[in-house]
Short mmCIF file of C-alpha atoms in Angstrom, two decimals:
data_model
loop_
_atom_site.label_atom_id
_atom_site.label_comp_id
_atom_site.label_asym_id
_atom_site.label_seq_id
_atom_site.Cartn_x
_atom_site.Cartn_y
_atom_site.Cartn_z
CA UNK A 378 -20.21 19.22 44.29
CA UNK A 379 -21.60 16.99 41.93
CA UNK A 380 -21.92 17.75 38.20
CA UNK A 381 -25.13 19.90 39.11
CA UNK A 382 -23.44 23.15 39.16
CA UNK A 383 -24.58 26.60 40.58
CA UNK A 384 -24.89 29.43 38.01
CA UNK A 385 -21.65 31.00 38.80
CA UNK A 386 -19.76 27.63 37.99
CA UNK A 387 -20.19 28.22 34.28
CA UNK A 388 -20.74 32.38 34.24
CA UNK A 389 -17.32 32.31 32.51
CA UNK A 390 -18.55 30.38 29.65
CA UNK A 391 -22.20 32.04 29.54
CA UNK A 392 -20.18 35.62 29.24
CA UNK A 393 -18.29 34.32 26.22
CA UNK A 394 -21.23 32.64 24.37
CA UNK A 395 -21.82 33.88 20.95
CA UNK A 396 -19.24 36.70 21.34
CA UNK A 397 -15.46 37.20 20.53
CA UNK A 398 -13.26 39.62 22.12
CA UNK A 399 -9.93 40.13 20.33
CA UNK A 400 -6.88 41.70 21.54
CA UNK A 401 -5.50 41.48 18.46
CA UNK A 402 -7.86 43.17 15.85
CA UNK A 403 -10.06 42.28 13.14
CA UNK A 404 -12.32 43.39 10.28
CA UNK A 405 -14.52 46.12 10.81
CA UNK A 406 -16.64 46.25 7.64
CA UNK A 407 -17.01 49.38 6.16
CA UNK A 408 -14.34 50.84 8.49
CA UNK A 409 -11.29 48.82 7.88
CA UNK A 410 -8.93 45.94 9.06
CA UNK A 411 -7.12 46.61 12.11
CA UNK A 412 -4.14 44.82 13.51
CA UNK A 413 -2.76 45.57 16.95
CA UNK A 414 -4.10 49.20 16.86
CA UNK A 415 -2.68 49.71 13.36
CA UNK A 416 -4.93 50.30 10.56
CA UNK A 417 -3.71 47.59 8.02
CA UNK A 418 -4.21 49.22 4.58
CA UNK A 419 -3.28 52.82 6.04
CA UNK A 420 -0.37 52.18 8.45
CA UNK A 421 1.11 49.03 7.37
CA UNK A 422 0.79 48.02 3.63
CA UNK A 423 3.56 49.41 1.69
CA UNK A 424 5.09 50.79 4.76
CA UNK A 425 6.52 47.89 6.74
CA UNK A 426 7.81 44.59 5.58
CA UNK A 427 5.98 41.16 5.55
CA UNK A 428 8.21 39.96 8.07
CA UNK A 429 7.60 42.99 10.60
CA UNK A 430 3.92 42.24 10.36
CA UNK A 431 4.51 38.50 10.95
CA UNK A 432 6.57 39.27 14.20
CA UNK A 433 3.69 41.84 15.04
CA UNK A 434 1.39 39.20 14.98
CA UNK A 435 3.48 36.69 17.03
CA UNK A 436 4.30 39.03 19.72
CA UNK A 437 2.17 42.01 19.63
CA UNK A 438 5.18 44.29 18.97
CA UNK A 439 6.29 45.68 15.73
CA UNK A 440 9.78 45.41 15.26
CA UNK A 441 12.06 48.01 13.74
CA UNK A 442 12.88 47.12 9.82
CA UNK A 443 16.45 46.20 10.60
CA UNK A 444 15.29 43.77 13.11
CA UNK A 445 12.74 42.36 10.69
CA UNK A 446 15.53 42.05 8.13
CA UNK A 447 17.52 40.07 10.50
CA UNK A 448 14.65 37.71 11.00
CA UNK A 449 14.06 37.51 7.41
CA UNK A 450 17.89 36.43 6.92
CA UNK A 451 17.71 34.02 9.45
CA UNK A 452 14.72 32.25 8.08
CA UNK A 453 16.85 31.69 4.66
CA UNK A 454 19.54 29.91 7.13
CA UNK A 455 17.11 27.67 8.79
CA UNK A 456 15.50 25.93 5.76
CA UNK A 457 17.24 24.65 2.71
CA UNK A 458 16.00 22.22 0.02
CA UNK A 459 17.86 18.78 1.05
CA UNK A 460 15.16 16.03 1.29
CA UNK A 461 17.45 14.07 3.42
CA UNK A 462 16.30 16.36 6.39
CA UNK A 463 13.42 15.00 7.96
CA UNK A 464 10.68 17.49 7.44
CA UNK A 465 11.95 18.17 4.18
CA UNK A 466 11.61 14.57 3.16
CA UNK A 467 7.98 14.54 4.38
CA UNK A 468 7.45 17.40 1.85
CA UNK A 469 9.24 15.04 -0.78
CA UNK A 470 6.88 12.21 0.08
CA UNK A 471 3.92 14.38 -0.12
CA UNK A 472 5.12 15.19 -3.42
CA UNK A 473 5.49 11.57 -4.75
CA UNK A 474 2.20 10.72 -3.43
CA UNK A 475 0.56 13.85 -5.06
CA UNK A 476 -0.57 15.32 -1.91
CA UNK A 477 -1.53 18.70 -2.21
CA UNK A 478 1.48 21.29 -1.85
CA UNK A 479 -0.34 22.93 1.11
CA UNK A 480 -0.66 19.55 2.90
CA UNK A 481 2.69 18.36 2.07
CA UNK A 482 4.05 21.65 3.32
CA UNK A 483 2.19 21.97 6.49
CA UNK A 484 3.03 18.51 7.15
CA UNK A 485 6.75 19.21 6.96
CA UNK A 486 6.03 22.20 9.19
CA UNK A 487 4.43 20.11 11.71
CA UNK A 488 7.13 17.73 11.81
CA UNK A 489 9.60 20.45 12.66
CA UNK A 490 7.70 20.84 15.84
CA UNK A 491 10.31 18.62 17.23
CA UNK A 492 12.61 18.28 20.08
CA UNK A 493 15.74 17.05 18.35
CA UNK A 494 15.64 19.54 15.70
CA UNK A 495 13.48 22.25 14.27
CA UNK A 496 11.65 24.62 16.46
CA UNK A 497 11.59 23.23 20.26
CA UNK A 498 15.42 23.40 20.66
CA UNK A 499 15.13 27.10 20.09
CA UNK A 500 13.15 27.35 23.11
CA UNK A 501 15.53 25.22 25.16
CA UNK A 502 18.55 27.63 23.65
CA UNK A 503 16.81 30.81 24.73
CA UNK A 504 15.95 29.40 28.15
CA UNK A 505 19.72 28.35 28.74
CA UNK A 506 21.36 31.66 27.56
CA UNK A 507 18.72 33.89 29.54
CA UNK A 508 19.25 31.58 32.58
CA UNK A 509 23.11 31.47 32.05
CA UNK A 510 22.90 35.43 32.05
CA UNK A 511 21.41 35.50 35.25
CA UNK A 512 23.90 33.23 36.87
CA UNK A 513 26.71 35.14 35.22
CA UNK A 514 25.31 38.38 36.79
CA UNK A 515 25.04 36.97 40.01
CA UNK A 516 28.91 36.29 40.00
CA UNK A 517 29.26 32.77 38.46
CA UNK A 518 32.09 32.40 36.10
CA UNK A 519 31.49 31.15 32.45
CA UNK A 520 33.29 28.00 33.58
CA UNK A 521 30.95 27.36 36.28
CA UNK A 522 28.03 28.16 33.98
CA UNK A 523 29.38 25.43 31.69
CA UNK A 524 29.92 22.95 34.43
CA UNK A 525 26.44 23.20 35.94
CA UNK A 526 24.85 22.73 32.54
CA UNK A 527 27.12 19.89 31.86
CA UNK A 528 26.24 18.46 35.02
CA UNK A 529 22.72 18.12 33.95
CA UNK A 530 24.05 15.80 31.16
CA UNK A 531 26.45 13.45 32.98
CA UNK A 532 29.49 15.78 32.33
CA UNK A 533 28.92 15.92 28.41
CA UNK A 534 28.83 19.29 26.85
CA UNK A 535 25.28 19.05 25.52
CA UNK A 536 24.24 22.60 26.03
CA UNK A 537 21.62 23.80 23.67
CA UNK A 538 22.97 26.09 21.17
CA UNK A 539 26.52 24.45 21.15
CA UNK A 540 27.65 21.56 19.33
CA UNK A 541 25.93 21.08 16.25
CA UNK A 542 24.43 17.75 15.39
CA UNK A 543 25.51 15.89 12.43
CA UNK A 544 28.56 18.23 11.93
CA UNK A 545 31.12 20.48 13.52
CA UNK A 546 31.15 24.25 12.75
CA UNK A 547 28.46 26.32 11.48
CA UNK A 548 28.77 28.51 8.62
CA UNK A 549 25.44 30.27 9.22
CA UNK A 550 26.84 32.19 12.23
CA UNK A 551 29.35 33.72 9.71
CA UNK A 552 26.59 34.83 7.46
CA UNK A 553 24.52 36.19 10.12
CA UNK A 554 27.11 38.02 11.75
CA UNK A 555 27.83 39.49 8.45
CA UNK A 556 24.04 40.59 8.21
CA UNK A 557 23.75 41.74 12.03
CA UNK A 558 26.78 44.17 11.04
CA UNK A 559 25.45 45.48 7.72
CA UNK A 560 21.91 46.07 9.56
CA UNK A 561 23.83 47.92 12.27
CA UNK A 562 22.25 45.67 15.08
CA UNK A 563 24.75 45.32 18.09
CA UNK A 564 25.77 42.44 20.09
CA UNK A 565 24.19 42.58 23.62
CA UNK A 566 25.07 41.09 26.80
CA UNK A 567 23.60 37.61 26.02
CA UNK A 568 25.43 37.30 22.92
CA UNK A 569 28.78 38.33 24.44
CA UNK A 570 28.07 35.88 27.32
CA UNK A 571 27.35 33.08 24.30
CA UNK A 572 30.77 33.97 22.81
CA UNK A 573 32.53 33.44 26.02
CA UNK A 574 30.73 30.14 26.51
CA UNK A 575 31.76 29.23 23.10
CA UNK A 576 35.61 30.04 23.66
CA UNK A 577 35.42 27.91 26.79
CA UNK A 578 33.98 25.04 25.03
CA UNK A 579 36.26 25.25 22.20
CA UNK A 580 39.23 24.99 24.64
CA UNK A 581 37.63 22.06 26.67
CA UNK A 582 35.59 20.29 24.16
CA UNK A 583 36.51 21.34 20.68
CA UNK A 584 32.83 22.25 20.31
CA UNK A 585 31.62 25.53 18.99
CA UNK A 586 28.25 27.41 19.07
CA UNK A 587 25.66 26.66 16.42
CA UNK A 588 22.88 28.68 14.83
CA UNK A 589 20.60 28.09 17.61
CA UNK A 590 22.91 29.67 20.07
CA UNK A 591 23.74 32.48 18.11
CA UNK A 592 20.13 33.27 17.51
CA UNK A 593 18.89 32.58 21.10
CA UNK A 594 21.35 34.87 22.43
CA UNK A 595 20.72 37.66 19.75
CA UNK A 596 16.95 37.36 20.27
CA UNK A 597 17.51 37.29 24.28
CA UNK A 598 19.38 40.65 23.70
CA UNK A 599 16.33 42.22 21.89
CA UNK A 600 14.01 41.02 24.62
CA UNK A 601 12.03 38.26 23.24
CA UNK A 602 11.11 35.45 25.47
CA UNK A 603 11.27 31.77 24.65
CA UNK A 604 7.64 31.42 23.92
CA UNK A 605 7.95 34.58 21.64
CA UNK A 606 10.51 32.98 19.80
CA UNK A 607 8.62 29.57 19.39
CA UNK A 608 5.66 31.77 17.92
CA UNK A 609 7.78 33.72 15.68
CA UNK A 610 9.37 30.80 14.02
CA UNK A 611 6.28 28.35 13.94
CA UNK A 612 6.79 27.89 10.29
CA UNK A 613 10.53 28.06 9.80
CA UNK A 614 11.23 25.33 7.71
CA UNK A 615 8.28 26.05 5.13
CA UNK A 616 10.44 27.06 2.23
CA UNK A 617 12.66 24.07 2.18
CA UNK A 618 9.77 21.58 2.56
CA UNK A 619 7.87 23.11 -0.40
CA UNK A 620 11.08 23.12 -2.56
CA UNK A 621 11.43 19.50 -1.93
CA UNK A 622 7.74 18.76 -2.39
CA UNK A 623 8.16 20.57 -5.74
CA UNK A 624 11.13 18.39 -6.61
CA UNK A 625 9.05 15.09 -6.36
CA UNK A 626 5.85 16.47 -7.62
CA UNK A 627 7.23 17.40 -10.97
CA UNK A 628 8.66 13.69 -11.40
CA UNK A 629 6.94 10.26 -11.75
CA UNK A 630 4.55 9.37 -8.88
CA UNK A 631 6.01 7.02 -6.29
CA UNK A 632 9.66 7.19 -7.69
CA UNK A 633 11.26 9.23 -4.62
CA UNK A 634 13.60 7.15 -2.67
CA UNK A 635 11.75 3.61 -3.53
CA UNK A 636 12.02 0.84 -1.27
CA UNK A 637 12.03 -2.93 -2.31
CA UNK A 638 10.26 -5.11 0.13
CA UNK A 639 13.74 -6.19 1.54
CA UNK A 640 14.81 -2.64 2.02
CA UNK A 641 12.89 -2.86 5.35
CA UNK A 642 14.43 -4.95 7.77
CA UNK A 643 11.89 -7.37 9.63
CA UNK A 644 13.06 -8.05 13.21
CA UNK A 645 9.66 -9.45 14.78
CA UNK A 646 7.97 -12.55 15.37
CA UNK A 647 8.25 -15.38 12.82
CA UNK A 648 5.49 -16.52 10.68
CA UNK A 649 2.79 -18.31 12.76
CA UNK A 650 -1.00 -19.58 12.23
CA UNK A 651 -3.68 -17.40 13.67
CA UNK A 652 -5.21 -19.31 16.56
CA UNK B 1107 35.73 33.55 15.81
CA UNK B 1108 36.85 33.41 12.36
CA UNK B 1109 35.13 32.05 9.29
CA UNK B 1110 38.14 29.49 9.28
CA UNK B 1111 37.25 28.35 12.85
CA UNK B 1112 33.63 27.83 11.66
CA UNK B 1113 34.63 25.42 9.11
CA UNK B 1114 32.17 22.77 8.76
CA UNK B 1115 33.25 19.10 9.18
CA UNK B 1116 30.89 16.02 9.25
CA UNK B 1117 30.75 14.08 12.45
CA UNK B 1118 30.52 10.88 10.33
CA UNK B 1119 27.41 9.77 12.33
CA UNK B 1120 26.63 5.98 11.57
CA UNK B 1121 23.29 5.45 10.26
CA UNK B 1122 21.62 2.23 9.73
CA UNK B 1123 21.30 0.77 5.97
CA UNK B 1124 17.59 -0.21 6.36
CA UNK B 1125 14.92 0.73 8.80
CA UNK B 1126 13.89 -2.00 11.10
CA UNK B 1127 10.42 -2.99 12.13
CA UNK B 1128 8.94 -5.77 14.38
CA UNK B 1129 5.39 -4.89 13.31
CA UNK B 1130 5.12 -5.80 9.68
CA UNK B 1131 6.85 -8.12 7.14
CA UNK B 1132 6.10 -7.87 3.50
CA UNK B 1133 7.18 -10.84 1.37
CA UNK B 1134 8.23 -9.81 -1.85
CA UNK B 1135 6.66 -11.40 -5.17
CA UNK B 1136 8.85 -13.56 -7.17
CA UNK B 1137 8.75 -11.23 -10.21
CA UNK B 1138 8.89 -7.86 -8.79
CA UNK B 1139 10.59 -6.95 -5.53
CA UNK B 1140 8.72 -3.80 -5.01
CA UNK B 1141 5.60 -5.77 -4.78
CA UNK B 1142 4.41 -7.63 -1.67
CA UNK B 1143 2.99 -11.01 -2.45
CA UNK B 1144 1.87 -11.23 1.39
CA UNK B 1145 2.03 -9.29 4.39
CA UNK B 1146 2.40 -10.36 7.92
CA UNK B 1147 1.35 -8.51 11.19
CA UNK B 1148 3.48 -9.70 14.17
CA UNK B 1149 4.00 -12.97 12.15
CA UNK B 1150 0.16 -13.32 11.32
CA UNK B 1151 -0.77 -13.51 7.60
CA UNK B 1152 -3.00 -10.43 7.08
CA UNK B 1153 -5.68 -12.19 4.95
CA UNK B 1154 -5.95 -14.95 7.80
CA UNK B 1155 -6.50 -12.17 10.13
CA UNK B 1156 -9.22 -10.68 8.11
CA UNK B 1157 -11.09 -13.95 8.16
CA UNK B 1158 -10.24 -15.13 11.84
CA UNK B 1159 -10.15 -11.79 13.69
CA UNK B 1160 -12.21 -8.67 14.41
CA UNK B 1161 -10.83 -5.22 13.80
CA UNK B 1162 -10.35 -4.39 17.21
CA UNK B 1163 -8.10 -7.42 17.69
CA UNK B 1164 -5.97 -6.72 15.03
CA UNK B 1165 -5.82 -3.03 16.33
CA UNK B 1166 -4.58 -4.29 19.66
CA UNK B 1167 -2.15 -6.76 17.75
CA UNK B 1168 -0.57 -3.80 15.96
CA UNK B 1169 0.45 -2.02 19.03
CA UNK B 1170 0.77 -4.71 21.58
CA UNK B 1171 2.32 -7.49 19.39
CA UNK B 1172 0.11 -10.15 20.51
CA UNK B 1173 -3.90 -10.85 20.24
CA UNK B 1174 -5.83 -9.81 23.18
CA UNK B 1175 -7.91 -12.25 25.14
CA UNK B 1176 -11.67 -11.74 25.22
CA UNK B 1177 -11.63 -9.36 28.24
CA UNK B 1178 -9.18 -7.09 26.75
CA UNK B 1179 -10.77 -6.98 23.31
CA UNK B 1180 -14.10 -6.09 24.85
CA UNK B 1181 -12.54 -3.28 26.82
CA UNK B 1182 -10.91 -1.88 23.93
CA UNK B 1183 -13.93 -1.99 21.71
CA UNK B 1184 -16.08 -0.41 24.13
CA UNK B 1185 -13.44 2.25 24.90
CA UNK B 1186 -13.48 2.89 20.94
CA UNK B 1187 -17.22 3.23 20.84
CA UNK B 1188 -17.29 5.48 24.00
CA UNK B 1189 -14.86 7.96 22.42
CA UNK B 1190 -15.83 7.42 18.93
CA UNK B 1191 -16.91 11.12 18.62
CA UNK B 1192 -15.73 14.21 20.77
CA UNK B 1193 -19.00 15.74 19.86
CA UNK B 1194 -20.17 18.88 17.98
CA UNK B 1195 -18.95 21.23 20.66
CA UNK B 1196 -15.35 20.19 21.08
CA UNK B 1197 -12.90 22.48 19.30
CA UNK B 1198 -11.60 19.79 17.18
CA UNK B 1199 -14.88 18.79 15.85
CA UNK B 1200 -15.37 22.59 15.16
CA UNK B 1201 -12.27 22.65 13.28
CA UNK B 1202 -13.49 19.77 11.18
CA UNK B 1203 -16.96 21.56 10.59
CA UNK B 1204 -15.21 24.76 9.54
CA UNK B 1205 -13.02 22.95 7.20
CA UNK B 1206 -15.99 21.15 5.74
CA UNK B 1207 -18.36 24.26 5.41
CA UNK B 1208 -15.52 26.04 4.03
CA UNK B 1209 -15.21 23.70 1.26
CA UNK B 1210 -11.65 22.92 2.14
CA UNK B 1211 -10.35 19.75 0.20
CA UNK B 1212 -11.89 16.86 1.87
CA UNK B 1213 -8.54 14.77 2.15
CA UNK B 1214 -7.69 17.88 4.94
CA UNK B 1215 -10.64 17.61 6.99
CA UNK B 1216 -9.57 14.76 9.29
CA UNK B 1217 -5.69 16.11 9.61
CA UNK B 1218 -6.96 19.61 10.39
CA UNK B 1219 -9.36 18.13 13.13
CA UNK B 1220 -6.71 15.74 14.45
CA UNK B 1221 -4.05 18.71 14.79
CA UNK B 1222 -6.52 20.48 16.80
CA UNK B 1223 -7.38 17.17 18.75
CA UNK B 1224 -3.48 17.00 19.84
CA UNK B 1225 -3.94 19.92 22.09
CA UNK B 1226 -2.99 19.38 25.98
CA UNK B 1227 -6.45 20.45 27.15
CA UNK B 1228 -9.05 17.88 26.66
CA UNK B 1229 -7.19 16.29 23.65
CA UNK B 1230 -4.44 13.98 22.74
CA UNK B 1231 -1.54 15.89 24.22
CA UNK B 1232 -3.28 15.28 27.71
CA UNK B 1233 -3.06 11.32 27.19
CA UNK B 1234 0.75 10.62 27.63
CA UNK B 1235 1.07 12.83 30.56
CA UNK B 1236 -2.18 11.35 32.13
CA UNK B 1237 -0.62 7.58 31.50
CA UNK B 1238 2.67 8.84 33.18
CA UNK B 1239 0.78 10.08 36.23
CA UNK B 1240 -1.19 6.95 36.52
CA UNK B 1241 1.48 4.57 36.28
CA UNK B 1242 3.17 6.56 38.96
CA UNK B 1243 0.44 7.30 41.28
CA UNK B 1244 -1.54 4.30 41.30
CA UNK B 1245 0.38 2.76 43.86
CA UNK B 1246 -0.65 5.49 46.28
CA UNK B 1247 -3.80 5.91 47.94
CA UNK B 1248 -5.99 7.73 45.69
CA UNK B 1249 -7.81 9.87 48.32
CA UNK B 1250 -4.67 10.94 50.09
CA UNK B 1251 -3.10 12.17 46.94
CA UNK B 1252 -6.58 13.94 46.01
CA UNK B 1253 -6.44 15.81 49.22
CA UNK B 1254 -2.55 16.69 48.92
CA UNK B 1255 -3.42 17.92 45.38
CA UNK B 1256 -6.28 19.93 46.34
CA UNK B 1257 -4.50 21.36 49.38
CA UNK B 1258 -1.30 22.25 47.55
CA UNK B 1259 -2.75 23.39 44.31
CA UNK B 1260 -3.61 26.69 43.12
CA UNK B 1261 -6.43 26.78 40.67
CA UNK B 1262 -6.21 29.06 37.66
CA UNK B 1263 -7.80 32.63 37.86
CA UNK B 1264 -9.77 31.77 34.88
CA UNK B 1265 -11.06 28.63 33.33
CA UNK B 1266 -10.94 25.28 34.07
CA UNK B 1267 -8.56 23.52 36.50
CA UNK B 1268 -6.92 20.35 35.73
CA UNK B 1269 -5.43 19.29 38.78
CA UNK B 1270 -3.49 16.40 37.44
CA UNK B 1271 -3.36 15.30 33.57
CA UNK B 1272 -6.65 14.46 32.38
CA UNK B 1273 -8.42 14.91 35.86
CA UNK B 1274 -10.27 18.34 36.48
CA UNK B 1275 -13.17 20.33 35.75
CA UNK B 1276 -15.10 20.88 32.44
CA UNK B 1277 -16.99 24.01 32.21
CA UNK B 1278 -16.69 24.65 35.86
CA UNK B 1279 -18.14 21.13 36.99
CA UNK B 1280 -17.60 17.40 36.77
CA UNK B 1281 -17.96 15.62 33.22
CA UNK B 1282 -20.97 13.40 33.68
CA UNK B 1283 -20.07 11.63 30.52
CA UNK B 1284 -16.31 10.93 31.25
CA UNK B 1285 -17.45 9.88 34.62
CA UNK B 1286 -20.32 7.48 33.46
CA UNK B 1287 -17.90 5.89 30.73
CA UNK B 1288 -15.18 5.18 33.19
CA UNK B 1289 -17.51 3.78 35.62
CA UNK B 1290 -19.16 1.56 33.02
CA UNK B 1291 -15.69 0.22 31.62
CA UNK B 1292 -14.60 -0.32 35.13
CA UNK B 1293 -17.48 -2.79 35.79
CA UNK B 1294 -16.27 -4.90 32.61
CA UNK B 1295 -14.86 -8.43 33.19
CA UNK B 1296 -11.19 -8.38 33.36
CA UNK B 1297 -8.29 -6.60 35.44
CA UNK B 1298 -8.68 -3.00 35.39
CA UNK B 1299 -6.40 -1.88 38.24
CA UNK B 1300 -5.68 1.56 36.78
CA UNK B 1301 -9.12 2.42 35.85
CA UNK B 1302 -10.38 1.23 39.48
CA UNK B 1303 -7.61 3.65 40.88
CA UNK B 1304 -8.71 6.52 38.62
CA UNK B 1305 -12.36 5.77 39.68
CA UNK B 1306 -11.25 6.17 43.56
CA UNK B 1307 -9.27 9.28 42.57
CA UNK B 1308 -12.03 10.79 40.59
CA UNK B 1309 -14.45 10.09 43.39
CA UNK B 1310 -12.21 11.69 45.78
CA UNK B 1311 -12.01 14.92 43.83
CA UNK B 1312 -15.72 15.09 43.16
CA UNK B 1313 -16.57 17.27 46.20
CA UNK B 1314 -14.57 20.02 44.50
CA UNK B 1315 -16.04 19.96 40.98
CA UNK B 1316 -13.21 18.17 39.55
CA UNK B 1317 -13.36 14.56 38.17
CA UNK B 1318 -12.52 12.46 35.24
CA UNK B 1319 -11.70 13.95 31.83
CA UNK B 1320 -11.89 12.06 28.52
CA UNK B 1321 -8.26 11.84 28.20
CA UNK B 1322 -7.68 10.14 31.54
CA UNK B 1323 -10.37 7.70 30.84
CA UNK B 1324 -8.49 6.75 27.62
CA UNK B 1325 -5.11 6.85 29.41
CA UNK B 1326 -6.47 4.45 32.15
CA UNK B 1327 -7.60 1.84 29.87
CA UNK B 1328 -4.48 1.98 27.44
CA UNK B 1329 -2.52 1.61 30.52
CA UNK B 1330 -4.44 -1.33 31.68
CA UNK B 1331 -4.15 -2.83 28.17
CA UNK B 1332 -0.34 -2.47 28.31
CA UNK B 1333 -0.12 0.37 25.64
CA UNK B 1334 3.10 2.37 25.81
CA UNK B 1335 2.47 5.93 26.88
CA UNK B 1336 4.22 6.92 23.64
CA UNK B 1337 1.19 5.70 21.61
CA UNK B 1338 -1.23 7.22 23.87
CA UNK B 1339 -1.70 10.36 22.06
CA UNK B 1340 -1.95 8.87 18.55
CA UNK B 1341 -4.36 6.44 20.02
CA UNK B 1342 -6.76 8.86 21.44
CA UNK B 1343 -6.64 10.63 18.02
CA UNK B 1344 -7.57 7.45 16.24
CA UNK B 1345 -10.45 6.76 18.49
CA UNK B 1346 -11.91 10.17 18.04
CA UNK B 1347 -11.18 10.30 14.34
CA UNK B 1348 -14.57 8.85 13.18
CA UNK B 1349 -16.71 11.53 14.84
CA UNK B 1350 -14.25 14.24 13.62
CA UNK B 1351 -14.54 13.39 10.12
CA UNK B 1352 -18.37 12.64 10.22
CA UNK B 1353 -19.08 16.05 11.52
CA UNK B 1354 -16.75 17.59 8.86
CA UNK B 1355 -18.08 15.66 6.01
CA UNK B 1356 -21.81 16.37 7.21
CA UNK B 1357 -21.11 19.96 6.61
CA UNK B 1358 -18.70 19.83 3.39
CA UNK B 1359 -21.57 20.17 0.91
CA UNK B 1360 -23.35 22.99 2.71
CA UNK B 1361 -22.80 26.80 2.00
CA UNK B 1362 -20.79 29.00 4.34
CA UNK B 1363 -23.99 30.25 5.97
CA UNK B 1364 -24.82 26.83 7.31
CA UNK B 1365 -22.71 27.68 10.43
CA UNK B 1366 -22.78 30.93 12.56
CA UNK B 1367 -20.77 34.03 11.84
CA UNK B 1368 -20.44 35.99 14.76
CA UNK B 1369 -22.14 39.32 14.11
CA UNK B 1370 -20.37 42.78 14.15
CA UNK B 1371 -21.85 43.79 17.42
CA UNK B 1372 -20.61 40.58 19.15
CA UNK B 1373 -17.12 41.08 17.80
CA UNK B 1374 -15.28 43.35 20.13
CA UNK B 1375 -11.81 44.64 19.57
CA UNK B 1376 -10.25 45.75 22.97
CA UNK B 1377 -6.40 46.12 22.90
CA UNK B 1378 -4.45 45.93 26.30
#
């Protein structure tokens, strides 16, 4: 068929032209503001936390308050004001060039949409532990689960959620386990498996679980999918980026980590005339 | 696991002392090491480039490390013109317009639009996969491949089908503009192995209401010009940026009523 289409070829688009059909909610002027079936002003404001509504909007499900409080705490763990961290440095660079706080913060948030740190490793962490749990239930041992994963990385223990980059050990797990206990949230089968994997990795590779591994397992126990986790944590680095922005915004412009010309190593073609 | 066992120790990774680049050299001025007295792009003095080269030649130089020949420069320039504006109906342009009409700070219009233009459906996110696809498949018979993909593929239940990155339907049919642009560019002087393969592949898809989409046209030209697939997404964004910005700026001094606001009767809340 050429680009001359019959009517039914674009019927879908005609049906949606000029209309919005939302599964989420909206503002019905004179009647109220609705969110996933809740009346925002009657059911949510003053009755649930902001974090509960954040998760509701990301997943369509309103979590219980203790779970939302856990989300609140983990967000504190995942962003801190150190401008050496890549997304935070973008915030700091925004401050030193007098970008707006919104531009700098969103730029830093966008930078954390990354594979090596930030949000994307969470997707991999959830996928790993959920697949491992299926294998474990099928009868594979913890050792076999680890060996299969390591085989994908030439035998190295490059398992998402274990072996923290830059440093060994993760103090954030200690804090979050304390929070989890205080909130009365139990450890389910994914988290129990994650700890068994950690024990094995410690024995064989001297590598432990990192915060990604802990939260991936805990969130899997709560029934969240990898995509839902990605959506919930879309702006997970925001507070640290803003802090780094503020630090440089309140100092003289262009004074953050200044570079002399020779502080950049040129390794390209030597000077030549333009033909 | 005890708190003691979670004791944090640096891995002492070794980082470089200076960031290295092969692209740009700044020669410091004699009395201030922070000020550049001259700049060189891949060895060429910037001011000499301004006098002897076109913008498109220096654009090519930045990414490829050498100046293009006449055929390469013409192909890139014509692609840049062809893709200069995604058009006022593209979601990225509409994002720019929303920013403009909403009186968003004007310096945000382009980043907002480019973020949306980064999508993997008709956006920059489709270009690198399209370059990878073209590089891998151009050795194979395009008709045979089209037949295999159509036979083995499953169209989505709703919406357009991208049977391969950058190839598929748009609004249920073949995109005539993408097809015309690809056909025009493939007829220019020079070697266009990937572009010609793409034309043959699109032609084989045509009977199924599938064909070229803009990201693959860009991907094919970028491939023929030797650009890295890693640059593909950003290059596509750069090429569409002028149109995105122009549309956003056009609405930036207008009231919010200058764009439609969906009427209440056409806004339906329907929970699952």
